[in-house]
Short mmCIF file of C-alpha atoms in Angstrom, two decimals:
data_model
loop_
_atom_site.label_atom_id
_atom_site.label_comp_id
_atom_site.label_asym_id
_atom_site.label_seq_id
_atom_site.Cartn_x
_atom_site.Cartn_y
_atom_site.Cartn_z
CA MET A 26 27.82 15.26 4.56
CA ILE A 27 26.32 17.48 6.70
CA SER A 28 23.25 17.62 5.03
CA HIS A 29 23.22 14.08 5.25
CA ILE A 30 23.51 14.20 8.73
CA CYS A 31 20.51 16.53 8.75
CA ARG A 32 18.76 14.03 6.77
CA ALA A 33 19.18 10.85 8.95
CA ALA A 34 19.02 13.53 12.50
CA SER A 35 15.69 14.75 11.37
CA ARG A 36 14.26 11.08 10.36
CA TRP A 37 15.23 9.85 13.98
CA ILE A 38 13.84 12.25 16.13
CA PHE A 39 10.66 12.20 13.90
CA PHE A 40 10.92 8.62 15.03
CA ALA A 41 11.22 9.56 19.06
CA ALA A 42 8.07 11.56 18.69
CA LEU A 43 6.52 9.02 17.40
CA VAL A 44 7.43 6.20 20.55
CA TYR A 45 7.14 9.45 22.88
CA ALA A 46 3.50 10.62 22.35
CA PRO A 47 1.69 7.53 22.71
CA TRP A 48 3.92 6.41 26.49
CA ALA A 49 3.42 10.32 27.26
CA TYR A 50 -0.13 9.16 28.44
CA GLY A 51 -1.37 9.40 25.16
CA ALA A 52 -0.03 13.40 24.70
CA THR A 53 -2.85 14.04 26.63
CA THR A 54 -1.06 16.49 29.51
CA SER A 55 -0.31 20.09 29.04
CA THR A 56 3.40 18.55 29.02
CA SER A 57 3.31 15.87 27.32
CA ILE A 58 2.14 18.03 24.35
CA GLN A 59 4.82 20.76 24.59
CA ILE A 60 7.54 17.98 24.69
CA THR A 61 5.94 16.60 21.36
CA ASN A 62 5.95 20.07 20.08
CA TRP A 63 9.33 20.33 20.59
CA ILE A 64 10.41 17.38 19.22
CA LEU A 65 8.57 17.80 16.41
CA LEU A 66 9.86 21.05 15.61
CA ALA A 67 13.13 20.09 16.22
CA ALA A 68 13.07 16.88 13.12
CA LEU A 69 11.13 20.27 10.97
CA VAL A 70 13.97 22.69 11.77
CA LEU A 71 16.52 19.87 10.76
CA TRP A 72 14.57 18.77 7.91
CA ALA A 73 14.66 22.50 6.54
CA VAL A 74 17.97 22.59 7.01
CA GLU A 75 19.00 19.45 5.28
CA LEU A 76 16.87 20.90 2.12
CA LEU A 77 19.01 24.27 2.51
CA VAL A 78 22.04 22.97 2.45
CA SER A 79 21.80 20.24 -0.33
CA ARG A 80 19.78 22.50 -2.27
CA ARG A 81 16.95 19.87 -2.95
CA THR A 82 13.50 20.55 -3.90
CA PRO A 83 11.44 18.08 -2.22
CA ARG A 84 8.05 17.07 -4.32
CA PHE A 85 4.97 17.35 -2.76
CA PRO A 86 1.05 16.65 -4.75
CA GLN A 87 0.04 20.31 -5.64
CA LEU A 88 -3.38 19.77 -3.47
CA LEU A 89 -2.21 18.92 -0.73
CA PHE A 90 0.66 21.97 -0.42
CA PHE A 91 -2.76 23.92 -1.24
CA LEU A 92 -4.59 22.48 1.51
CA VAL A 93 -2.05 23.20 4.08
CA VAL A 94 -1.34 26.43 3.57
CA ALA A 95 -5.07 26.91 3.33
CA SER A 96 -5.41 24.90 6.73
CA VAL A 97 -2.57 27.56 8.24
CA CYS A 98 -4.01 30.86 6.33
CA VAL A 99 -7.99 30.03 8.05
CA GLY A 100 -6.34 29.55 11.82
CA GLY A 101 -4.12 31.72 11.48
CA TRP A 102 -6.74 34.31 10.25
CA MET A 103 -9.11 33.29 13.33
CA VAL A 104 -5.71 33.75 15.65
CA PHE A 105 -4.97 37.19 14.67
CA ASN A 106 -8.58 38.24 14.48
CA ALA A 107 -9.48 36.44 17.73
CA LYS A 108 -11.77 38.81 19.08
CA SER A 109 -11.53 37.78 23.25
CA ILE A 110 -10.35 35.48 25.67
CA TYR A 111 -12.31 33.11 28.05
CA ASP A 112 -11.97 33.56 31.51
CA PRO A 113 -12.52 30.74 33.48
CA ASP A 114 -13.04 31.73 36.64
CA PHE A 115 -15.90 34.15 36.21
CA PHE A 116 -17.25 32.08 33.07
CA VAL A 117 -16.86 35.06 30.97
CA PHE A 118 -15.17 36.24 27.63
CA VAL A 119 -13.35 39.02 28.22
CA PRO A 120 -13.24 41.13 24.81
CA LEU A 121 -10.19 42.24 22.45
CA ARG A 122 -9.69 44.78 20.44
CA ASN A 123 -8.93 42.98 17.16
CA PHE A 124 -7.35 43.83 13.16
CA ALA A 125 -11.44 43.77 11.60
CA SER A 126 -14.33 43.48 14.17
CA PRO A 127 -16.82 42.28 11.36
CA LEU A 128 -14.92 39.69 10.47
CA ALA A 129 -14.27 36.05 11.85
CA GLY A 130 -12.04 35.69 14.54
CA SER A 131 -11.63 33.27 17.25
CA ILE A 132 -13.88 33.94 20.68
CA ASP A 133 -10.72 32.31 22.48
CA TYR A 134 -7.28 33.73 21.49
CA THR A 135 -5.05 31.40 23.97
CA ILE A 136 -6.51 28.33 22.97
CA SER A 137 -6.75 28.91 19.37
CA ALA A 138 -3.26 30.13 19.55
CA ALA A 139 -2.02 26.77 21.01
CA TRP A 140 -3.92 24.47 18.28
CA ILE A 141 -2.63 26.74 15.46
CA VAL A 142 0.73 26.02 16.85
CA ARG A 143 0.37 21.53 17.16
CA GLY A 144 -1.86 22.00 14.08
CA THR A 145 1.09 23.94 11.89
CA LEU A 146 3.58 21.25 13.50
CA LEU A 147 1.19 17.95 12.35
CA LEU A 148 0.23 19.79 8.97
CA GLY A 149 4.41 20.19 9.19
CA THR A 150 4.95 16.96 9.68
CA ILE A 151 2.20 15.45 6.83
CA LEU A 152 4.72 17.12 4.33
CA PHE A 153 7.96 15.80 6.20
CA VAL A 154 6.22 11.99 5.52
CA VAL A 155 5.76 12.69 1.95
CA ASP A 156 9.31 12.96 1.34
CA LEU A 157 10.70 10.24 4.15
CA SER A 158 8.26 8.27 2.01
CA GLN A 159 9.89 8.16 -1.13
CA SER A 160 12.77 6.19 0.43
CA ASN A 161 11.93 2.22 0.71
CA ARG A 162 14.41 2.06 3.76
CA TRP A 163 12.78 4.49 5.55
CA LEU A 164 9.84 4.06 5.02
CA LEU A 165 10.41 0.38 6.42
CA ARG A 166 11.94 1.93 9.25
CA LEU A 167 8.77 3.96 9.51
CA TRP A 168 6.95 0.60 9.44
CA TYR A 169 9.23 -0.81 12.01
CA VAL A 170 8.28 1.28 14.57
CA ILE A 171 4.83 1.82 14.48
CA GLY A 172 5.05 -1.82 15.08
CA LEU A 173 7.25 -1.80 17.65
CA VAL A 174 5.18 1.14 19.77
CA ALA A 175 1.87 -0.64 19.56
CA GLY A 176 2.94 -4.26 20.54
CA SER A 177 4.44 -1.98 23.57
CA ILE A 178 1.45 -0.02 24.47
CA ALA A 179 -0.83 -3.39 24.10
CA PHE A 180 1.91 -5.02 26.47
CA LEU A 181 1.53 -2.29 29.15
CA GLY A 182 -2.48 -2.61 28.66
CA LEU A 183 -2.64 -5.99 29.15
CA LEU A 184 -0.11 -6.52 32.36
CA GLN A 185 -2.13 -3.79 34.37
CA LYS A 186 -5.53 -5.73 33.16
CA ALA A 187 -3.70 -8.88 34.46
CA THR A 188 -2.14 -7.17 37.38
CA GLY A 189 -5.66 -5.76 38.39
CA ALA A 190 -3.97 -2.45 38.32
CA GLN A 191 -5.87 0.52 39.58
CA MET A 192 -4.25 3.08 37.62
CA ILE A 193 -1.59 3.06 35.09
CA PHE A 194 1.74 2.05 37.36
CA TRP A 195 3.13 4.70 37.78
CA GLN A 196 0.53 7.22 39.11
CA PRO A 197 -1.64 7.12 42.22
CA PRO A 198 -4.89 4.99 42.46
CA PRO A 199 -8.16 6.78 42.34
CA PRO A 200 -10.06 7.98 45.50
CA PRO A 201 -12.58 4.58 46.54
CA GLN A 202 -15.17 6.41 45.85
CA PHE A 203 -14.61 6.57 42.18
CA GLY A 204 -13.90 3.33 41.18
CA VAL A 205 -12.04 2.38 39.09
CA SER A 206 -11.24 4.27 36.38
CA THR A 207 -11.41 3.89 32.34
CA PHE A 208 -7.81 3.72 31.73
CA PHE A 209 -5.40 1.31 29.31
CA ALA A 210 -1.68 1.48 28.90
CA THR A 211 -0.21 4.87 29.34
CA TYR A 212 -4.27 6.59 27.96
CA TYR A 213 -6.34 7.82 30.74
CA TYR A 214 -9.31 7.10 28.84
CA HIS A 215 -9.80 3.71 26.97
CA GLY A 216 -11.04 4.94 23.56
CA ASN A 217 -8.56 6.61 23.12
CA ALA A 218 -6.44 3.79 23.54
CA GLY A 219 -8.56 1.82 21.26
CA ALA A 220 -8.41 4.53 18.62
CA PHE A 221 -4.52 4.47 19.00
CA LEU A 222 -4.31 0.47 18.90
CA ASN A 223 -6.51 0.65 15.85
CA LEU A 224 -4.54 2.86 14.32
CA ALA A 225 -1.35 0.78 14.65
CA TRP A 226 -2.46 -3.15 14.85
CA PRO A 227 -3.56 -2.95 11.19
CA LEU A 228 0.54 -2.38 10.36
CA SER A 229 1.75 -4.92 12.33
CA ALA A 230 -0.48 -7.61 10.85
CA GLY A 231 1.12 -6.21 8.02
CA LEU A 232 4.84 -6.96 8.78
CA VAL A 233 3.00 -10.45 10.02
CA ILE A 234 1.78 -10.76 6.25
CA ARG A 235 5.44 -9.32 4.71
CA ALA A 236 7.31 -11.98 6.90
CA PHE A 237 5.46 -15.02 5.37
CA SER A 238 5.94 -13.64 2.07
CA LYS A 239 10.02 -12.56 2.67
CA ARG A 240 10.32 -15.52 4.76
CA PRO A 241 12.73 -13.45 6.72
CA HIS A 242 14.89 -15.70 10.21
CA PRO A 243 12.58 -17.02 11.88
CA ALA A 244 13.50 -14.99 14.76
CA MET A 245 11.84 -11.97 12.82
CA ARG A 246 8.99 -13.63 11.95
CA ALA A 247 8.34 -15.00 15.50
CA VAL A 248 9.05 -11.28 16.93
CA TRP A 249 5.89 -9.57 14.36
CA ILE A 250 3.42 -12.54 15.02
CA SER A 251 4.22 -11.79 19.05
CA LEU A 252 3.47 -8.28 18.40
CA PHE A 253 1.01 -8.87 16.41
CA ILE A 254 -0.78 -11.21 19.05
CA LEU A 255 -0.26 -8.11 21.77
CA THR A 256 -1.87 -5.31 19.81
CA ILE A 257 -5.01 -7.52 18.67
CA ALA A 258 -5.35 -8.68 22.48
CA GLY A 259 -5.24 -5.53 23.49
CA VAL A 260 -7.53 -4.18 21.39
CA LEU A 261 -10.12 -7.30 22.76
CA ALA A 262 -9.32 -6.38 26.44
CA ASN A 263 -9.37 -3.15 26.00
CA THR A 264 -13.29 -1.72 27.50
CA SER A 265 -14.17 0.40 24.52
CA ARG A 266 -16.64 -1.11 22.64
CA MET A 267 -16.22 1.09 19.81
CA ALA A 268 -12.59 -0.13 19.22
CA GLN A 269 -14.08 -3.37 19.52
CA LEU A 270 -16.34 -2.96 17.04
CA VAL A 271 -14.17 -0.64 14.48
CA ALA A 272 -11.04 -3.61 14.82
CA VAL A 273 -13.77 -6.41 13.88
CA VAL A 274 -14.34 -3.69 10.44
CA LEU A 275 -10.33 -3.99 10.38
CA LEU A 276 -10.00 -7.47 10.34
CA LEU A 277 -12.30 -7.65 8.00
CA ALA A 278 -11.12 -5.56 5.55
CA ILE A 279 -7.22 -7.26 5.96
CA CYS A 280 -8.77 -10.32 5.36
CA LEU A 281 -10.73 -9.61 2.22
CA GLN A 282 -7.31 -7.78 1.05
CA PHE A 283 -4.85 -9.79 1.40
CA GLY A 284 -6.91 -13.28 2.44
CA PRO A 285 -7.11 -14.66 -1.31
CA ALA A 286 -3.49 -13.73 -2.34
CA LEU A 287 -2.06 -15.53 0.65
CA VAL A 288 -4.12 -18.91 0.01
CA ARG A 289 -3.37 -18.68 -3.79
CA LYS A 290 0.58 -18.78 -2.83
CA LEU A 291 0.50 -21.65 -0.33
CA SER A 292 1.24 -24.93 -1.29
CA GLY A 293 -0.34 -27.50 0.20
CA THR A 294 2.12 -27.97 3.30
CA GLU A 295 2.25 -24.43 3.86
CA LYS A 296 -1.56 -24.22 4.09
CA SER A 297 -1.30 -27.22 6.84
CA VAL A 298 1.01 -25.25 8.86
CA ALA A 299 -0.97 -21.97 8.64
CA LEU A 300 -3.64 -23.52 9.81
CA ALA A 301 -2.37 -25.02 12.45
CA GLY A 302 -0.35 -21.12 13.05
CA ALA A 303 -3.87 -19.60 13.24
CA LEU A 304 -5.13 -22.19 16.00
CA ALA A 305 -2.28 -21.67 17.83
CA ILE A 306 -2.61 -17.63 17.58
CA LEU A 307 -6.31 -18.09 18.55
CA LEU A 308 -5.16 -20.03 21.38
CA ALA A 309 -2.96 -17.74 22.79
CA LEU A 310 -5.52 -14.95 22.38
CA VAL A 311 -8.11 -17.30 24.50
CA ALA A 312 -4.98 -17.72 26.84
CA LEU A 313 -4.44 -13.72 27.12
CA ALA A 314 -8.08 -12.99 27.93
CA GLN A 315 -8.48 -15.43 30.08
CA ALA A 316 -5.56 -13.74 32.02
CA THR A 317 -6.62 -10.01 31.31
CA HIS A 318 -10.11 -10.21 32.27
CA LEU A 319 -11.69 -10.36 29.01
CA ASP A 320 -14.77 -11.02 31.02
CA GLN A 321 -14.68 -6.67 31.56
CA PRO A 322 -15.21 -5.82 27.96
CA LEU A 323 -18.18 -8.51 27.42
CA THR A 324 -20.28 -7.57 30.52
CA ARG A 325 -20.00 -3.79 29.17
CA TRP A 326 -21.65 -5.42 25.61
CA GLN A 327 -24.34 -7.06 27.31
CA ALA A 328 -25.23 -3.80 29.25
CA GLU A 329 -25.02 -1.91 26.06
CA SER A 330 -28.11 -1.95 25.10
CA GLN A 331 -29.52 -0.43 28.03
CA ARG A 332 -26.99 2.17 28.08
CA ILE A 333 -27.62 3.43 24.05
CA PRO A 334 -30.67 5.33 24.56
CA THR A 335 -29.74 6.97 27.47
CA ASP A 336 -26.11 8.07 26.48
CA ALA A 337 -25.68 11.45 27.18
CA ARG A 338 -23.85 11.76 23.93
CA TRP A 339 -26.65 11.85 22.19
CA GLN A 340 -28.40 15.04 24.29
CA ALA A 341 -24.48 16.75 23.68
CA CYS A 342 -24.98 16.24 20.03
CA HIS A 343 -28.47 17.90 19.86
CA VAL A 344 -26.93 21.03 21.61
CA ALA A 345 -23.95 21.07 19.46
CA LEU A 346 -26.48 20.72 16.25
CA ALA A 347 -28.00 23.76 18.19
CA ALA A 348 -25.05 26.00 17.78
CA LEU A 349 -24.18 25.29 14.72
CA PRO A 350 -26.00 28.52 12.62
CA HIS A 351 -23.99 30.52 14.59
CA ALA A 352 -20.59 28.77 14.07
CA GLY A 353 -20.95 30.02 10.51
CA LEU A 354 -18.40 30.41 7.44
CA PHE A 355 -15.07 30.25 9.85
CA GLY A 356 -16.56 28.54 13.47
CA PHE A 357 -15.90 29.54 16.66
CA GLY A 358 -12.15 29.31 16.52
CA PRO A 359 -9.65 26.37 16.59
CA GLY A 360 -9.84 24.40 19.72
CA THR A 361 -12.58 26.47 21.62
CA PHE A 362 -15.33 23.67 22.10
CA ARG A 363 -14.73 23.30 25.53
CA VAL A 364 -15.86 27.30 26.02
CA VAL A 365 -18.38 27.66 23.53
CA PHE A 366 -20.60 24.70 24.83
CA PRO A 367 -21.07 25.49 27.98
CA THR A 368 -22.94 28.57 26.96
CA TYR A 369 -24.89 26.86 24.45
CA ASN A 370 -25.38 23.73 27.22
CA ILE A 371 -27.14 26.20 29.80
CA GLY A 372 -29.94 27.47 27.77
CA SER A 373 -31.00 24.21 25.82
CA VAL A 374 -33.72 22.27 26.27
CA ASN A 375 -31.73 18.94 25.69
CA GLN A 376 -29.13 20.14 28.54
CA VAL A 377 -26.54 17.74 29.83
CA PRO A 378 -24.48 17.33 32.62
CA GLY A 379 -21.12 17.49 33.06
CA THR A 380 -17.84 18.85 31.82
CA TRP A 381 -17.78 18.63 27.98
CA ARG A 382 -13.97 18.93 27.32
CA PHE A 383 -14.73 17.46 23.66
CA LEU A 384 -17.90 16.44 22.06
CA HIS A 385 -17.48 12.41 21.08
CA GLU A 386 -18.56 13.46 17.75
CA ASP A 387 -15.69 14.85 16.11
CA TYR A 388 -17.07 15.84 13.17
CA LEU A 389 -19.39 18.07 14.57
CA GLN A 390 -16.94 19.27 17.12
CA THR A 391 -14.89 20.19 14.30
CA LEU A 392 -17.67 21.85 12.34
CA MET A 393 -18.38 23.99 16.02
CA GLU A 394 -14.59 25.31 15.64
CA TRP A 395 -13.79 25.76 12.26
CA GLY A 396 -17.06 26.20 10.18
CA TRP A 397 -17.93 25.00 7.06
CA MET A 398 -14.59 26.79 5.17
CA GLY A 399 -12.62 24.91 7.40
CA SER A 400 -14.31 21.80 7.89
CA THR A 401 -14.15 21.74 3.89
CA VAL A 402 -10.40 21.86 3.51
CA TRP A 403 -9.98 19.39 6.24
CA ALA A 404 -12.22 16.74 5.09
CA VAL A 405 -10.40 17.10 1.71
CA LEU A 406 -7.16 16.93 3.80
CA PHE A 407 -8.28 13.48 5.22
CA PHE A 408 -10.44 12.11 2.59
CA GLY A 409 -8.41 12.97 -0.01
CA ALA A 410 -5.57 11.55 1.29
CA ILE A 411 -7.49 8.19 1.29
CA THR A 412 -8.48 8.76 -1.90
CA ILE A 413 -5.34 9.90 -3.76
CA GLY A 414 -3.96 6.78 -2.17
CA ILE A 415 -6.94 3.67 -3.59
CA ARG A 416 -6.13 5.38 -6.77
CA SER A 417 -2.49 5.19 -6.46
CA TYR A 418 -2.36 1.70 -5.65
CA ASN A 419 -4.56 0.71 -7.98
CA LYS A 420 -2.97 2.44 -10.86
CA HIS A 421 0.53 2.14 -10.17
CA ALA A 422 1.13 -0.70 -7.51
CA ARG A 423 1.63 -3.77 -9.27
CA ARG A 424 3.78 -2.21 -11.81
CA ASP A 425 5.74 0.41 -10.35
CA TRP A 426 5.76 -0.04 -6.26
CA THR A 427 8.50 -2.42 -4.53
CA PRO A 428 6.34 -5.63 -2.22
CA ARG A 429 6.72 -3.42 0.74
CA ARG A 430 5.26 -0.52 -0.48
CA ARG A 431 2.11 -2.76 -1.99
CA VAL A 432 1.99 -4.23 1.53
CA LEU A 433 1.43 -0.92 3.80
CA GLN A 434 -0.30 1.34 1.22
CA PRO A 435 -3.87 -0.68 1.74
CA LEU A 436 -2.98 -1.08 5.59
CA VAL A 437 -2.57 2.12 5.86
CA ILE A 438 -5.80 3.29 4.09
CA ILE A 439 -7.50 0.80 6.37
CA ALA A 440 -6.27 1.85 9.27
CA LEU A 441 -7.23 5.56 8.49
CA VAL A 442 -10.51 4.43 7.12
CA GLY A 443 -11.20 2.51 11.21
CA VAL A 444 -10.21 6.13 13.14
CA ALA A 445 -12.93 7.88 10.75
CA LEU A 446 -15.15 5.23 12.02
CA HIS A 447 -14.28 5.76 15.24
CA ALA A 448 -14.23 9.74 15.28
CA LEU A 449 -18.19 9.44 14.89
CA ILE A 450 -19.19 8.55 18.67
CA ASP A 451 -15.48 9.29 19.61
CA PHE A 452 -12.58 12.54 19.78
CA PRO A 453 -9.60 10.30 18.78
CA PHE A 454 -8.84 13.51 16.36
CA GLN A 455 -8.56 15.59 19.30
CA ILE A 456 -5.64 13.35 20.63
CA GLU A 457 -2.20 14.60 19.66
CA SER A 458 -0.81 10.92 19.43
CA ILE A 459 -3.27 10.06 17.21
CA GLN A 460 -3.17 12.85 15.57
CA LEU A 461 0.44 12.33 15.17
CA TYR A 462 -0.28 9.19 13.90
CA VAL A 463 -3.09 9.78 11.69
CA ALA A 464 -0.16 12.55 10.31
CA THR A 465 2.13 9.98 9.12
CA TYR A 466 -0.43 7.95 7.85
CA LEU A 467 -1.62 11.04 5.82
CA GLY A 468 1.50 11.75 4.40
CA VAL A 469 2.20 8.14 3.37
CA CYS A 470 -1.01 8.16 1.50
CA TRP A 471 -0.50 11.88 -0.18
CA GLY A 472 3.40 10.70 -1.06
CA SER A 473 2.10 7.34 -2.76
CA SER A 474 1.59 9.64 -5.34
CA LEU A 475 4.94 10.08 -6.63
CA TRP A 476 6.03 6.49 -6.15
CA ARG A 477 7.02 5.88 -9.28
CA GLN A 478 9.92 3.71 -11.06
CA LYS A 479 12.23 6.85 -11.47
CA SER A 480 11.16 7.68 -7.40
CA GLU A 481 12.47 4.34 -6.47
CA VAL A 482 15.83 4.41 -8.26
CA ARG A 483 16.41 7.69 -6.86
CA SER A 484 15.77 6.22 -3.19
CA ARG A 485 17.53 3.48 -3.91
CA ARG A 486 20.72 5.89 -4.92
CA SER A 487 19.65 7.87 -1.89
CA ASP A 488 19.91 5.18 0.58
CA MET A 489 23.22 3.79 -1.34
CA SER A 490 24.91 6.78 -0.31
CA ASP A 491 23.73 7.43 3.16
CA ILE A 492 24.87 3.54 4.05
CA SER A 493 28.66 4.98 1.73
CA ILE A 494 28.78 8.40 3.96
CA THR A 495 28.00 5.85 6.96
CA LEU A 496 30.74 3.08 6.16
CA HIS A 497 33.34 6.44 5.54
#
């Protein structure tokens, strides 16, 4: 009884984190980051209690468990052997008496310690989702939560665009001399909002595909279609050009993956209905575009050809490349880019103006902070999940998986590929709400290697036991 309560509680609390993080300014403020961390910690503690009480040993891919331990060990060592603390008032690094001076250590103990706490919770989230994904019922609930959150965030952003809001509704407007800021929905930076929506809308599309495949109640079909339209319109209305470009790539990938099978499955009459529905969706998007001032992102696209050669991001990347030889095997320490970059920027011939908290190139920033060793571990964790997901889908989907898994898995992979592309010229991997959703998707991909017919039977038994406990 206690184990079932703890299991359900841990999963519902995890869903609460999925809802809270995007709505709390994308978990970009210090307060929202701390609250998100506490919610994740509560979910993981309850999960651990459930495992102890039920004496259940969750199954994980061995490579995943090794990568999680390796990431924590590398980051933990950099914190344990930190060499200094950065003083922002005097712009100096205050030396610390560390454990082993000749060996690698973070150049800022405080920042790296905070980052490794967050990173450990996110790595634990991957393991948590691997376990959760073995249950058909909970996997579908996870899918529903992501679709609902995406639709709600997109709706807020569209409402702000339609009303000409100068700032997030419950925030004071910026001073007139600064003009309208680049916010969207609850995100202060439109690029982060676009990256989040591109992570979520493919799963919203999957709910529409599933609605037409399963033929559920018409009301449910209408809900998922409406949420999908809102989410797509949110990406179009967002002024982030990279987010829009990634969305087009994702849409093409989804059409290639599911389009032929859906067309073959529909009868002649159903094809006519589907065509009419597609036209209705297109008209709805056009109407939303007019209401939400789609001319703003179109204007930014027209001006982009003149901005690309002079974009400060390229200069910043040159500065970061010059710093790489000094990063070494283990880097400057997790999260330390913002205190390292100014030092190299001042002495660079490609000096770039302004304050740079993130590099707008996640892979290069990761190399600076984690070095070649840590970056390799993170790369295998991320791209290995995509590889495992594709391999599992090709090998087992048709024979061993339920229909919902066969629809969900390709969409998760497509969404991960999208955020990987976005990270080439932006910093989605540095935002905790996006990190949380990426960790969730990675857990689904790694967990798919365990989706077999036997595990399906066990998950059904587990779901039935949950139902019986609830009834009694």
